[in-house]
Amino acid sequence: MSTVYNLKREVEKPVRFTGGHRLCAGCGAGIVVSGVLRALKREERAVVVNATSCLEVSTFMYPYTAYMDSYIHSAFENSAATCSGVEAAYNALKRRGKVDGTVKFITFGGDGGTYDIGLQSLSGAMDRGHDMVYVCYDNEAYMNTGIQRSSSTPHFARTTTTPVGTVGQGKKQNKKDLTEILVAHHIPYAAQTAPLGSFKDLHTKSYKAIYTKGPCFLNVLSPCPRGWDYPTEKLAEIARLAVDTCVWPLYEVEEGMWRLTYIPKKKLPVEDFLRPQGRFRHMFQPGNEWMIEEAQAYVDQKWERLLERTGV
């Protein structure tokens, strides 16, 4: 499946995710949601399911919502099950002639509700083959409840449950590779992307996920100014550094075929991504050079493995 990206055409579509929500300035989540929903065709109807998260509490306060499409707030642990149930119910009604037309089913969840609490629900929905898209906006911690670590939190990152001090130096474990876990479900489409300046990569992958038949998954990096501790105006810069250092590579797996969608002209050192963020400040203190070296070695290993898989 291919689509030609035209910025002028896309921004002229009716807005599906309105302004006036309460997301923080410099937050990636709103950009992610807006970008994904903009990939819907103009005439398309959609049902949006949203796990409890920063996104949910900031865009929905009954009876008001920032979504122009049908919206369901679900619990942390069962958003994928909720979406799959709605998809199955709609198809049952359609077979009985009680509804007609097509509807797209899209779930948004943070890393806490996706990598951790909702993983069993997500795995089940993907395994059953529902025609839906699950979008994880990955801000790498439980930001809504106090910036606690999740399995998506990177190695050495400072959170409120992985503090920096005499006992510990941030999170002790590496980040879980959820995209690979979803690829292992043999779904027709899975991809990683990020809210970058052009939005072409985000749009193209969102379109593919929405209009590929069957269960599809998008993992979208979503920087958080509070948890990552960067100035709000640095959102796009932080996302770009994550991609250009290969901390967050952009790739897709379509019907089992791995493909890189972006290769940096010059692969930047990992410290360029770490340095602007307060959560990694301790890594640059004298005597902690080994942390940066270890982080670089891990990223290099993952990047080389991805190059092999994609045949680059």
PDB file of C-alpha atoms in Angstrom:
ATOM      1  CA  MET A   1       0.000   0.000   0.000  1.00  0.00           C
ATOM      2  CA  SER A   2       1.337   3.439  -0.860  1.00  0.00           C
ATOM      3  CA  THR A   3       0.093   6.985  -0.458  1.00  0.00           C
ATOM      4  CA  VAL A   4       1.486  10.284  -1.697  1.00  0.00           C
ATOM      5  CA  TYR A   5       1.771  12.781   1.125  1.00  0.00           C
ATOM      6  CA  ASN A   6       0.470  16.257   0.356  1.00  0.00           C
ATOM      7  CA  LEU A   7       0.698  18.659   3.306  1.00  0.00           C
ATOM      8  CA  LYS A   8      -1.681  21.229   1.827  1.00  0.00           C
ATOM      9  CA  ARG A   9      -4.351  18.607   1.201  1.00  0.00           C
ATOM     10  CA  GLU A  10      -4.022  17.120   4.679  1.00  0.00           C
ATOM     11  CA  VAL A  11      -4.246  20.385   6.610  1.00  0.00           C
ATOM     12  CA  GLU A  12      -7.371  21.346   4.671  1.00  0.00           C
ATOM     13  CA  LYS A  13      -9.260  18.368   6.100  1.00  0.00           C
ATOM     14  CA  PRO A  14     -11.750  19.020   8.909  1.00  0.00           C
ATOM     15  CA  VAL A  15     -10.139  18.906  12.355  1.00  0.00           C
ATOM     16  CA  ARG A  16     -10.828  15.642  14.234  1.00  0.00           C
ATOM     17  CA  PHE A  17      -8.837  16.537  17.373  1.00  0.00           C
ATOM     18  CA  THR A  18      -9.712  20.003  18.580  1.00  0.00           C
ATOM     19  CA  GLY A  19      -7.772  22.641  20.458  1.00  0.00           C
ATOM     20  CA  GLY A  20      -8.681  23.628  23.983  1.00  0.00           C
ATOM     21  CA  HIS A  21      -7.558  20.380  25.592  1.00  0.00           C
ATOM     22  CA  ARG A  22      -5.409  20.452  28.723  1.00  0.00           C
ATOM     23  CA  LEU A  23      -2.242  18.699  27.534  1.00  0.00           C
ATOM     24  CA  CYS A  24       0.972  20.380  28.678  1.00  0.00           C
ATOM     25  CA  ALA A  25       2.819  22.797  26.425  1.00  0.00           C
ATOM     26  CA  GLY A  26       5.622  20.916  24.702  1.00  0.00           C
ATOM     27  CA  CYS A  27       3.856  17.540  25.014  1.00  0.00           C
ATOM     28  CA  GLY A  28       4.099  15.150  22.083  1.00  0.00           C
ATOM     29  CA  ALA A  29       0.807  13.318  22.702  1.00  0.00           C
ATOM     30  CA  GLY A  30      -1.499  15.884  21.118  1.00  0.00           C
ATOM     31  CA  ILE A  31       0.663  16.076  18.010  1.00  0.00           C
ATOM     32  CA  VAL A  32       0.681  12.289  17.758  1.00  0.00           C
ATOM     33  CA  VAL A  33      -3.118  12.017  18.014  1.00  0.00           C
ATOM     34  CA  SER A  34      -3.726  14.871  15.599  1.00  0.00           C
ATOM     35  CA  GLY A  35      -1.286  13.375  13.101  1.00  0.00           C
ATOM     36  CA  VAL A  36      -2.776   9.881  13.263  1.00  0.00           C
ATOM     37  CA  LEU A  37      -6.376  11.055  12.910  1.00  0.00           C
ATOM     38  CA  ARG A  38      -5.464  13.366  10.037  1.00  0.00           C
ATOM     39  CA  ALA A  39      -4.532  10.237   8.062  1.00  0.00           C
ATOM     40  CA  LEU A  40      -8.215   9.233   7.983  1.00  0.00           C
ATOM     41  CA  LYS A  41      -9.977   9.942   4.709  1.00  0.00           C
ATOM     42  CA  ARG A  42     -12.199  12.982   4.791  1.00  0.00           C
ATOM     43  CA  GLU A  43     -15.445  11.002   4.607  1.00  0.00           C
ATOM     44  CA  GLU A  44     -14.350   8.240   6.993  1.00  0.00           C
ATOM     45  CA  ARG A  45     -16.096   7.531  10.288  1.00  0.00           C
ATOM     46  CA  ALA A  46     -14.040   6.413  13.261  1.00  0.00           C
ATOM     47  CA  VAL A  47     -14.373   5.177  16.825  1.00  0.00           C
ATOM     48  CA  VAL A  48     -11.556   6.277  19.144  1.00  0.00           C
ATOM     49  CA  VAL A  49     -10.819   4.296  22.304  1.00  0.00           C
ATOM     50  CA  ASN A  50      -8.507   5.851  24.873  1.00  0.00           C
ATOM     51  CA  ALA A  51      -6.854   4.108  27.808  1.00  0.00           C
ATOM     52  CA  THR A  52      -6.580   6.002  31.087  1.00  0.00           C
ATOM     53  CA  SER A  53      -3.514   8.203  30.672  1.00  0.00           C
ATOM     54  CA  CYS A  54      -2.262  11.787  30.433  1.00  0.00           C
ATOM     55  CA  LEU A  55      -4.007  11.926  27.084  1.00  0.00           C
ATOM     56  CA  GLU A  56      -7.337  10.783  28.502  1.00  0.00           C
ATOM     57  CA  VAL A  57      -7.468  13.080  31.517  1.00  0.00           C
ATOM     58  CA  SER A  58      -6.405  16.042  29.361  1.00  0.00           C
ATOM     59  CA  THR A  59      -8.798  15.517  26.449  1.00  0.00           C
ATOM     60  CA  PHE A  60     -11.904  14.158  28.137  1.00  0.00           C
ATOM     61  CA  MET A  61     -13.913  15.453  31.052  1.00  0.00           C
ATOM     62  CA  TYR A  62     -17.474  14.193  30.872  1.00  0.00           C
ATOM     63  CA  PRO A  63     -19.477  15.339  28.979  1.00  0.00           C
ATOM     64  CA  TYR A  64     -16.779  17.199  27.026  1.00  0.00           C
ATOM     65  CA  THR A  65     -14.164  15.720  24.717  1.00  0.00           C
ATOM     66  CA  ALA A  66     -11.570  17.038  22.253  1.00  0.00           C
ATOM     67  CA  TYR A  67     -12.469  14.342  19.712  1.00  0.00           C
ATOM     68  CA  MET A  68     -14.887  14.952  16.858  1.00  0.00           C
ATOM     69  CA  ASP A  69     -15.312  11.210  16.284  1.00  0.00           C
ATOM     70  CA  SER A  70     -17.072   8.746  18.591  1.00  0.00           C
ATOM     71  CA  TYR A  71     -14.966   8.415  21.740  1.00  0.00           C
ATOM     72  CA  ILE A  72     -14.735   5.778  24.491  1.00  0.00           C
ATOM     73  CA  HIS A  73     -12.660   6.136  27.645  1.00  0.00           C
ATOM     74  CA  SER A  74     -11.495   2.722  28.758  1.00  0.00           C
ATOM     75  CA  ALA A  75      -9.511   1.518  31.762  1.00  0.00           C
ATOM     76  CA  PHE A  76      -5.726   1.218  31.823  1.00  0.00           C
ATOM     77  CA  GLU A  77      -5.753  -2.534  31.283  1.00  0.00           C
ATOM     78  CA  ASN A  78      -8.441  -3.157  28.676  1.00  0.00           C
ATOM     79  CA  SER A  79      -8.452  -0.487  25.966  1.00  0.00           C
ATOM     80  CA  ALA A  80      -7.476  -2.955  23.229  1.00  0.00           C
ATOM     81  CA  ALA A  81     -10.173  -5.376  24.408  1.00  0.00           C
ATOM     82  CA  THR A  82     -12.718  -2.553  24.413  1.00  0.00           C
ATOM     83  CA  CYS A  83     -11.804  -1.527  20.879  1.00  0.00           C
ATOM     84  CA  SER A  84     -11.858  -5.113  19.627  1.00  0.00           C
ATOM     85  CA  GLY A  85     -15.273  -5.627  21.229  1.00  0.00           C
ATOM     86  CA  VAL A  86     -16.700  -2.525  19.571  1.00  0.00           C
ATOM     87  CA  GLU A  87     -15.263  -3.654  16.225  1.00  0.00           C
ATOM     88  CA  ALA A  88     -16.812  -7.120  16.631  1.00  0.00           C
ATOM     89  CA  ALA A  89     -20.175  -5.644  17.683  1.00  0.00           C
ATOM     90  CA  TYR A  90     -20.271  -3.310  14.707  1.00  0.00           C
ATOM     91  CA  ASN A  91     -19.514  -6.138  12.295  1.00  0.00           C
ATOM     92  CA  ALA A  92     -22.241  -8.273  13.893  1.00  0.00           C
ATOM     93  CA  LEU A  93     -24.768  -5.475  13.450  1.00  0.00           C
ATOM     94  CA  LYS A  94     -23.586  -4.965   9.893  1.00  0.00           C
ATOM     95  CA  ARG A  95     -24.169  -8.647   9.057  1.00  0.00           C
ATOM     96  CA  ARG A  96     -27.732  -8.298  10.357  1.00  0.00           C
ATOM     97  CA  GLY A  97     -28.346  -5.239   8.228  1.00  0.00           C
ATOM     98  CA  LYS A  98     -28.767  -2.892  11.195  1.00  0.00           C
ATOM     99  CA  VAL A  99     -25.844  -0.606  10.258  1.00  0.00           C
ATOM    100  CA  ASP A 100     -24.072   0.102   7.017  1.00  0.00           C
ATOM    101  CA  GLY A 101     -20.874   1.683   5.758  1.00  0.00           C
ATOM    102  CA  THR A 102     -17.336   1.347   7.093  1.00  0.00           C
ATOM    103  CA  VAL A 103     -15.936   2.517  10.419  1.00  0.00           C
ATOM    104  CA  LYS A 104     -12.300   2.609  11.484  1.00  0.00           C
ATOM    105  CA  PHE A 105     -11.411   1.587  15.036  1.00  0.00           C
ATOM    106  CA  ILE A 106      -8.398   3.254  16.672  1.00  0.00           C
ATOM    107  CA  THR A 107      -7.032   2.925  20.209  1.00  0.00           C
ATOM    108  CA  PHE A 108      -4.606   5.325  21.893  1.00  0.00           C
ATOM    109  CA  GLY A 109      -2.649   4.354  24.983  1.00  0.00           C
ATOM    110  CA  GLY A 110       0.480   5.535  26.754  1.00  0.00           C
ATOM    111  CA  ASP A 111       3.425   3.284  27.511  1.00  0.00           C
ATOM    112  CA  GLY A 112       2.084   2.499  30.982  1.00  0.00           C
ATOM    113  CA  GLY A 113      -1.202   1.263  29.535  1.00  0.00           C
ATOM    114  CA  THR A 114       0.515  -0.485  26.622  1.00  0.00           C
ATOM    115  CA  TYR A 115       3.972  -1.823  27.543  1.00  0.00           C
ATOM    116  CA  ASP A 116       2.805  -2.806  31.029  1.00  0.00           C
ATOM    117  CA  ILE A 117      -0.775  -2.833  32.296  1.00  0.00           C
ATOM    118  CA  GLY A 118      -2.545  -3.357  28.964  1.00  0.00           C
ATOM    119  CA  LEU A 119      -0.086  -5.746  27.314  1.00  0.00           C
ATOM    120  CA  GLN A 120      -2.247  -8.850  27.778  1.00  0.00           C
ATOM    121  CA  SER A 121      -5.273  -7.053  26.349  1.00  0.00           C
ATOM    122  CA  LEU A 122      -3.271  -5.780  23.385  1.00  0.00           C
ATOM    123  CA  SER A 123      -1.737  -9.187  22.714  1.00  0.00           C
ATOM    124  CA  GLY A 124      -5.171 -10.819  22.733  1.00  0.00           C
ATOM    125  CA  ALA A 125      -6.688  -8.287  20.353  1.00  0.00           C
ATOM    126  CA  MET A 126      -3.794  -8.668  17.909  1.00  0.00           C
ATOM    127  CA  ASP A 127      -3.941 -12.466  18.142  1.00  0.00           C
ATOM    128  CA  ARG A 128      -7.687 -12.563  17.411  1.00  0.00           C
ATOM    129  CA  GLY A 129      -7.179 -10.564  14.210  1.00  0.00           C
ATOM    130  CA  HIS A 130      -9.547  -7.641  14.774  1.00  0.00           C
ATOM    131  CA  ASP A 131      -9.538  -4.947  12.099  1.00  0.00           C
ATOM    132  CA  MET A 132      -8.231  -2.135  14.309  1.00  0.00           C
ATOM    133  CA  VAL A 133      -5.217   0.061  14.946  1.00  0.00           C
ATOM    134  CA  TYR A 134      -3.509   0.351  18.314  1.00  0.00           C
ATOM    135  CA  VAL A 135      -1.377   3.482  18.751  1.00  0.00           C
ATOM    136  CA  CYS A 136       1.046   3.720  21.661  1.00  0.00           C
ATOM    137  CA  TYR A 137       2.208   7.264  22.356  1.00  0.00           C
ATOM    138  CA  ASP A 138       5.403   6.420  24.183  1.00  0.00           C
ATOM    139  CA  ASN A 139       6.556   9.025  26.720  1.00  0.00           C
ATOM    140  CA  GLU A 140       8.642   6.451  28.575  1.00  0.00           C
ATOM    141  CA  ALA A 141       7.138   6.628  32.086  1.00  0.00           C
ATOM    142  CA  TYR A 142       3.879   6.912  34.045  1.00  0.00           C
ATOM    143  CA  MET A 143       3.697  10.659  33.552  1.00  0.00           C
ATOM    144  CA  ASN A 144       0.058  11.080  34.574  1.00  0.00           C
ATOM    145  CA  THR A 145       0.538   9.691  38.075  1.00  0.00           C
ATOM    146  CA  GLY A 146       3.878  11.188  39.051  1.00  0.00           C
ATOM    147  CA  ILE A 147       6.600  10.157  36.581  1.00  0.00           C
ATOM    148  CA  GLN A 148       7.149   6.598  37.826  1.00  0.00           C
ATOM    149  CA  ARG A 149       9.264   4.216  35.756  1.00  0.00           C
ATOM    150  CA  SER A 150       7.643   1.846  33.262  1.00  0.00           C
ATOM    151  CA  SER A 151       9.171  -0.965  31.233  1.00  0.00           C
ATOM    152  CA  SER A 152       9.500   1.620  28.455  1.00  0.00           C
ATOM    153  CA  THR A 153      11.744   3.862  30.571  1.00  0.00           C
ATOM    154  CA  PRO A 154      15.320   3.874  29.202  1.00  0.00           C
ATOM    155  CA  HIS A 155      18.345   2.637  31.110  1.00  0.00           C
ATOM    156  CA  PHE A 156      19.726   5.227  33.572  1.00  0.00           C
ATOM    157  CA  ALA A 157      16.706   7.543  33.277  1.00  0.00           C
ATOM    158  CA  ARG A 158      15.734   9.376  36.459  1.00  0.00           C
ATOM    159  CA  THR A 159      12.120   8.931  37.567  1.00  0.00           C
ATOM    160  CA  THR A 160      10.410   9.236  40.940  1.00  0.00           C
ATOM    161  CA  THR A 161      10.737   5.469  41.464  1.00  0.00           C
ATOM    162  CA  THR A 162      14.257   5.250  39.995  1.00  0.00           C
ATOM    163  CA  PRO A 163      15.889   8.244  41.693  1.00  0.00           C
ATOM    164  CA  VAL A 164      19.494   9.306  41.420  1.00  0.00           C
ATOM    165  CA  GLY A 165      21.562   9.238  44.608  1.00  0.00           C
ATOM    166  CA  THR A 166      24.059   7.245  46.605  1.00  0.00           C
ATOM    167  CA  VAL A 167      22.114   3.987  46.153  1.00  0.00           C
ATOM    168  CA  GLY A 168      20.953   4.165  42.550  1.00  0.00           C
ATOM    169  CA  GLN A 169      21.738   5.940  39.302  1.00  0.00           C
ATOM    170  CA  GLY A 170      18.359   5.890  37.568  1.00  0.00           C
ATOM    171  CA  LYS A 171      16.628   2.891  36.024  1.00  0.00           C
ATOM    172  CA  LYS A 172      18.697  -0.293  36.116  1.00  0.00           C
ATOM    173  CA  GLN A 173      17.126  -2.057  33.130  1.00  0.00           C
ATOM    174  CA  ASN A 174      17.034  -1.366  29.397  1.00  0.00           C
ATOM    175  CA  LYS A 175      13.834  -0.305  27.663  1.00  0.00           C
ATOM    176  CA  LYS A 176      11.478  -3.066  26.546  1.00  0.00           C
ATOM    177  CA  ASP A 177      11.292  -3.413  22.743  1.00  0.00           C
ATOM    178  CA  LEU A 178       7.518  -3.485  22.362  1.00  0.00           C
ATOM    179  CA  THR A 179       7.497  -3.026  18.594  1.00  0.00           C
ATOM    180  CA  GLU A 180       9.438  -6.280  18.188  1.00  0.00           C
ATOM    181  CA  ILE A 181       6.993  -8.000  20.531  1.00  0.00           C
ATOM    182  CA  LEU A 182       4.070  -6.898  18.365  1.00  0.00           C
ATOM    183  CA  VAL A 183       5.882  -7.952  15.186  1.00  0.00           C
ATOM    184  CA  ALA A 184       6.177 -11.412  16.747  1.00  0.00           C
ATOM    185  CA  HIS A 185       2.357 -11.599  16.699  1.00  0.00           C
ATOM    186  CA  HIS A 186       2.603 -11.836  12.881  1.00  0.00           C
ATOM    187  CA  ILE A 187       0.241  -8.920  12.362  1.00  0.00           C
ATOM    188  CA  PRO A 188       0.053  -7.367   8.871  1.00  0.00           C
ATOM    189  CA  TYR A 189       1.574  -4.033   9.834  1.00  0.00           C
ATOM    190  CA  ALA A 190       3.661  -2.608  12.691  1.00  0.00           C
ATOM    191  CA  ALA A 191       5.807   0.508  12.719  1.00  0.00           C
ATOM    192  CA  GLN A 192       7.790   3.008  14.760  1.00  0.00           C
ATOM    193  CA  THR A 193       7.547   6.719  14.060  1.00  0.00           C
ATOM    194  CA  ALA A 194       7.861  10.089  15.796  1.00  0.00           C
ATOM    195  CA  PRO A 195       6.343  13.616  15.690  1.00  0.00           C
ATOM    196  CA  LEU A 196       8.996  15.258  13.525  1.00  0.00           C
ATOM    197  CA  GLY A 197       8.910  18.536  11.621  1.00  0.00           C
ATOM    198  CA  SER A 198       7.572  17.290   8.270  1.00  0.00           C
ATOM    199  CA  PHE A 199       5.097  14.735   9.716  1.00  0.00           C
ATOM    200  CA  LYS A 200       5.404  12.738   6.486  1.00  0.00           C
ATOM    201  CA  ASP A 201       6.632   9.589   8.223  1.00  0.00           C
ATOM    202  CA  LEU A 202       3.903   9.780  10.890  1.00  0.00           C
ATOM    203  CA  HIS A 203       1.201  10.385   8.282  1.00  0.00           C
ATOM    204  CA  THR A 204       2.310   7.670   5.875  1.00  0.00           C
ATOM    205  CA  LYS A 205       2.540   5.004   8.561  1.00  0.00           C
ATOM    206  CA  SER A 206      -0.757   6.063  10.124  1.00  0.00           C
ATOM    207  CA  TYR A 207      -2.464   5.782   6.737  1.00  0.00           C
ATOM    208  CA  LYS A 208      -0.985   2.329   6.168  1.00  0.00           C
ATOM    209  CA  ALA A 209      -2.050   1.152   9.616  1.00  0.00           C
ATOM    210  CA  ILE A 210      -5.606   2.487   9.258  1.00  0.00           C
ATOM    211  CA  TYR A 211      -6.172   1.114   5.767  1.00  0.00           C
ATOM    212  CA  THR A 212      -4.424  -2.244   6.117  1.00  0.00           C
ATOM    213  CA  LYS A 213      -6.965  -4.976   6.813  1.00  0.00           C
ATOM    214  CA  GLY A 214      -6.502  -6.614  10.188  1.00  0.00           C
ATOM    215  CA  PRO A 215      -4.767  -5.688  13.458  1.00  0.00           C
ATOM    216  CA  CYS A 216      -2.060  -3.035  13.123  1.00  0.00           C
ATOM    217  CA  PHE A 217       0.248  -1.335  15.616  1.00  0.00           C
ATOM    218  CA  LEU A 218       1.990   2.040  15.729  1.00  0.00           C
ATOM    219  CA  ASN A 219       4.614   2.902  18.342  1.00  0.00           C
ATOM    220  CA  VAL A 220       5.107   6.674  18.341  1.00  0.00           C
ATOM    221  CA  LEU A 221       7.743   8.441  20.418  1.00  0.00           C
ATOM    222  CA  SER A 222       6.020  11.155  22.457  1.00  0.00           C
ATOM    223  CA  PRO A 223       8.452  13.411  24.363  1.00  0.00           C
ATOM    224  CA  CYS A 224       7.239  14.732  27.722  1.00  0.00           C
ATOM    225  CA  PRO A 225       8.658  18.058  28.999  1.00  0.00           C
ATOM    226  CA  ARG A 226       7.851  17.284  32.644  1.00  0.00           C
ATOM    227  CA  GLY A 227       9.195  13.742  32.766  1.00  0.00           C
ATOM    228  CA  TRP A 228      12.091  14.246  30.379  1.00  0.00           C
ATOM    229  CA  ASP A 229      12.875  17.695  31.791  1.00  0.00           C
ATOM    230  CA  TYR A 230      13.429  19.781  28.662  1.00  0.00           C
ATOM    231  CA  PRO A 231      12.177  23.281  27.684  1.00  0.00           C
ATOM    232  CA  THR A 232       8.731  23.086  26.099  1.00  0.00           C
ATOM    233  CA  GLU A 233       9.871  24.653  22.827  1.00  0.00           C
ATOM    234  CA  LYS A 234      12.413  21.839  22.318  1.00  0.00           C
ATOM    235  CA  LEU A 235       9.817  19.135  21.520  1.00  0.00           C
ATOM    236  CA  ALA A 236      10.636  18.733  17.810  1.00  0.00           C
ATOM    237  CA  GLU A 237      14.375  19.000  18.455  1.00  0.00           C
ATOM    238  CA  ILE A 238      14.291  16.241  21.077  1.00  0.00           C
ATOM    239  CA  ALA A 239      12.295  13.966  18.774  1.00  0.00           C
ATOM    240  CA  ARG A 240      14.711  14.623  15.910  1.00  0.00           C
ATOM    241  CA  LEU A 241      17.718  13.845  18.123  1.00  0.00           C
ATOM    242  CA  ALA A 242      16.140  10.544  19.181  1.00  0.00           C
ATOM    243  CA  VAL A 243      15.899   9.573  15.511  1.00  0.00           C
ATOM    244  CA  ASP A 244      19.281  10.905  14.352  1.00  0.00           C
ATOM    245  CA  THR A 245      21.121   9.147  17.201  1.00  0.00           C
ATOM    246  CA  CYS A 246      19.226   5.923  16.373  1.00  0.00           C
ATOM    247  CA  VAL A 247      17.860   5.778  19.905  1.00  0.00           C
ATOM    248  CA  TRP A 248      14.435   5.650  18.225  1.00  0.00           C
ATOM    249  CA  PRO A 249      14.848   4.305  14.675  1.00  0.00           C
ATOM    250  CA  LEU A 250      12.055   4.773  12.149  1.00  0.00           C
ATOM    251  CA  TYR A 251      11.024   1.503  10.515  1.00  0.00           C
ATOM    252  CA  GLU A 252       8.041  -0.597   9.531  1.00  0.00           C
ATOM    253  CA  VAL A 253       7.287  -4.307   9.227  1.00  0.00           C
ATOM    254  CA  GLU A 254       4.730  -4.999   6.515  1.00  0.00           C
ATOM    255  CA  GLU A 255       3.590  -8.607   6.047  1.00  0.00           C
ATOM    256  CA  GLY A 256       6.792  -9.755   7.722  1.00  0.00           C
ATOM    257  CA  MET A 257       9.096  -7.570   5.621  1.00  0.00           C
ATOM    258  CA  TRP A 258      11.317  -5.196   7.613  1.00  0.00           C
ATOM    259  CA  ARG A 259      12.067  -1.794   6.091  1.00  0.00           C
ATOM    260  CA  LEU A 260      13.912   1.250   7.400  1.00  0.00           C
ATOM    261  CA  THR A 261      12.076   4.442   6.507  1.00  0.00           C
ATOM    262  CA  TYR A 262      14.840   6.810   7.579  1.00  0.00           C
ATOM    263  CA  ILE A 263      18.626   6.470   7.730  1.00  0.00           C
ATOM    264  CA  PRO A 264      20.511   9.420   9.232  1.00  0.00           C
ATOM    265  CA  LYS A 265      23.028  10.986   6.858  1.00  0.00           C
ATOM    266  CA  LYS A 266      25.286  11.249   9.888  1.00  0.00           C
ATOM    267  CA  LYS A 267      24.512   9.058  12.888  1.00  0.00           C
ATOM    268  CA  LEU A 268      24.893  11.328  15.908  1.00  0.00           C
ATOM    269  CA  PRO A 269      26.353  10.168  19.236  1.00  0.00           C
ATOM    270  CA  VAL A 270      23.804   9.146  21.844  1.00  0.00           C
ATOM    271  CA  GLU A 271      24.989  11.866  24.226  1.00  0.00           C
ATOM    272  CA  ASP A 272      23.490  14.467  21.853  1.00  0.00           C
ATOM    273  CA  PHE A 273      20.059  13.054  22.726  1.00  0.00           C
ATOM    274  CA  LEU A 274      20.798  12.594  26.430  1.00  0.00           C
ATOM    275  CA  ARG A 275      22.390  15.961  27.199  1.00  0.00           C
ATOM    276  CA  PRO A 276      19.351  18.284  26.721  1.00  0.00           C
ATOM    277  CA  GLN A 277      17.218  16.217  29.123  1.00  0.00           C
ATOM    278  CA  GLY A 278      17.322  16.656  32.871  1.00  0.00           C
ATOM    279  CA  ARG A 279      16.423  13.004  33.467  1.00  0.00           C
ATOM    280  CA  PHE A 280      19.910  12.057  32.197  1.00  0.00           C
ATOM    281  CA  ARG A 281      21.837  14.928  33.807  1.00  0.00           C
ATOM    282  CA  HIS A 282      23.663  12.640  36.249  1.00  0.00           C
ATOM    283  CA  MET A 283      25.209  10.703  33.357  1.00  0.00           C
ATOM    284  CA  PHE A 284      27.414  13.714  32.601  1.00  0.00           C
ATOM    285  CA  GLN A 285      28.870  14.046  36.083  1.00  0.00           C
ATOM    286  CA  PRO A 286      32.586  13.205  36.474  1.00  0.00           C
ATOM    287  CA  GLY A 287      33.080   9.475  36.932  1.00  0.00           C
ATOM    288  CA  ASN A 288      29.876   8.502  35.118  1.00  0.00           C
ATOM    289  CA  GLU A 289      31.359   8.367  31.631  1.00  0.00           C
ATOM    290  CA  TRP A 290      30.805   4.608  31.657  1.00  0.00           C
ATOM    291  CA  MET A 291      27.051   5.212  31.582  1.00  0.00           C
ATOM    292  CA  ILE A 292      27.244   7.113  28.303  1.00  0.00           C
ATOM    293  CA  GLU A 293      29.580   4.468  26.865  1.00  0.00           C
ATOM    294  CA  GLU A 294      27.163   1.709  27.878  1.00  0.00           C
ATOM    295  CA  ALA A 295      24.178   3.586  26.431  1.00  0.00           C
ATOM    296  CA  GLN A 296      26.067   4.111  23.149  1.00  0.00           C
ATOM    297  CA  ALA A 297      27.058   0.447  22.929  1.00  0.00           C
ATOM    298  CA  TYR A 298      23.454  -0.652  23.459  1.00  0.00           C
ATOM    299  CA  VAL A 299      22.089   1.677  20.767  1.00  0.00           C
ATOM    300  CA  ASP A 300      24.835   0.628  18.330  1.00  0.00           C
ATOM    301  CA  GLN A 301      24.043  -3.041  18.901  1.00  0.00           C
ATOM    302  CA  LYS A 302      20.311  -2.519  18.306  1.00  0.00           C
ATOM    303  CA  TRP A 303      20.972  -0.376  15.214  1.00  0.00           C
ATOM    304  CA  GLU A 304      23.308  -2.951  13.636  1.00  0.00           C
ATOM    305  CA  ARG A 305      20.741  -5.666  14.233  1.00  0.00           C
ATOM    306  CA  LEU A 306      18.070  -3.525  12.564  1.00  0.00           C
ATOM    307  CA  LEU A 307      20.334  -2.886   9.575  1.00  0.00           C
ATOM    308  CA  GLU A 308      20.784  -6.644   9.170  1.00  0.00           C
ATOM    309  CA  ARG A 309      17.039  -7.304   9.382  1.00  0.00           C
ATOM    310  CA  THR A 310      16.222  -4.671   6.795  1.00  0.00           C
ATOM    311  CA  GLY A 311      19.034  -5.673   4.452  1.00  0.00           C
ATOM    312  CA  VAL A 312      20.690  -2.267   4.470  1.00  0.00           C
TER     313      VAL A 312
END
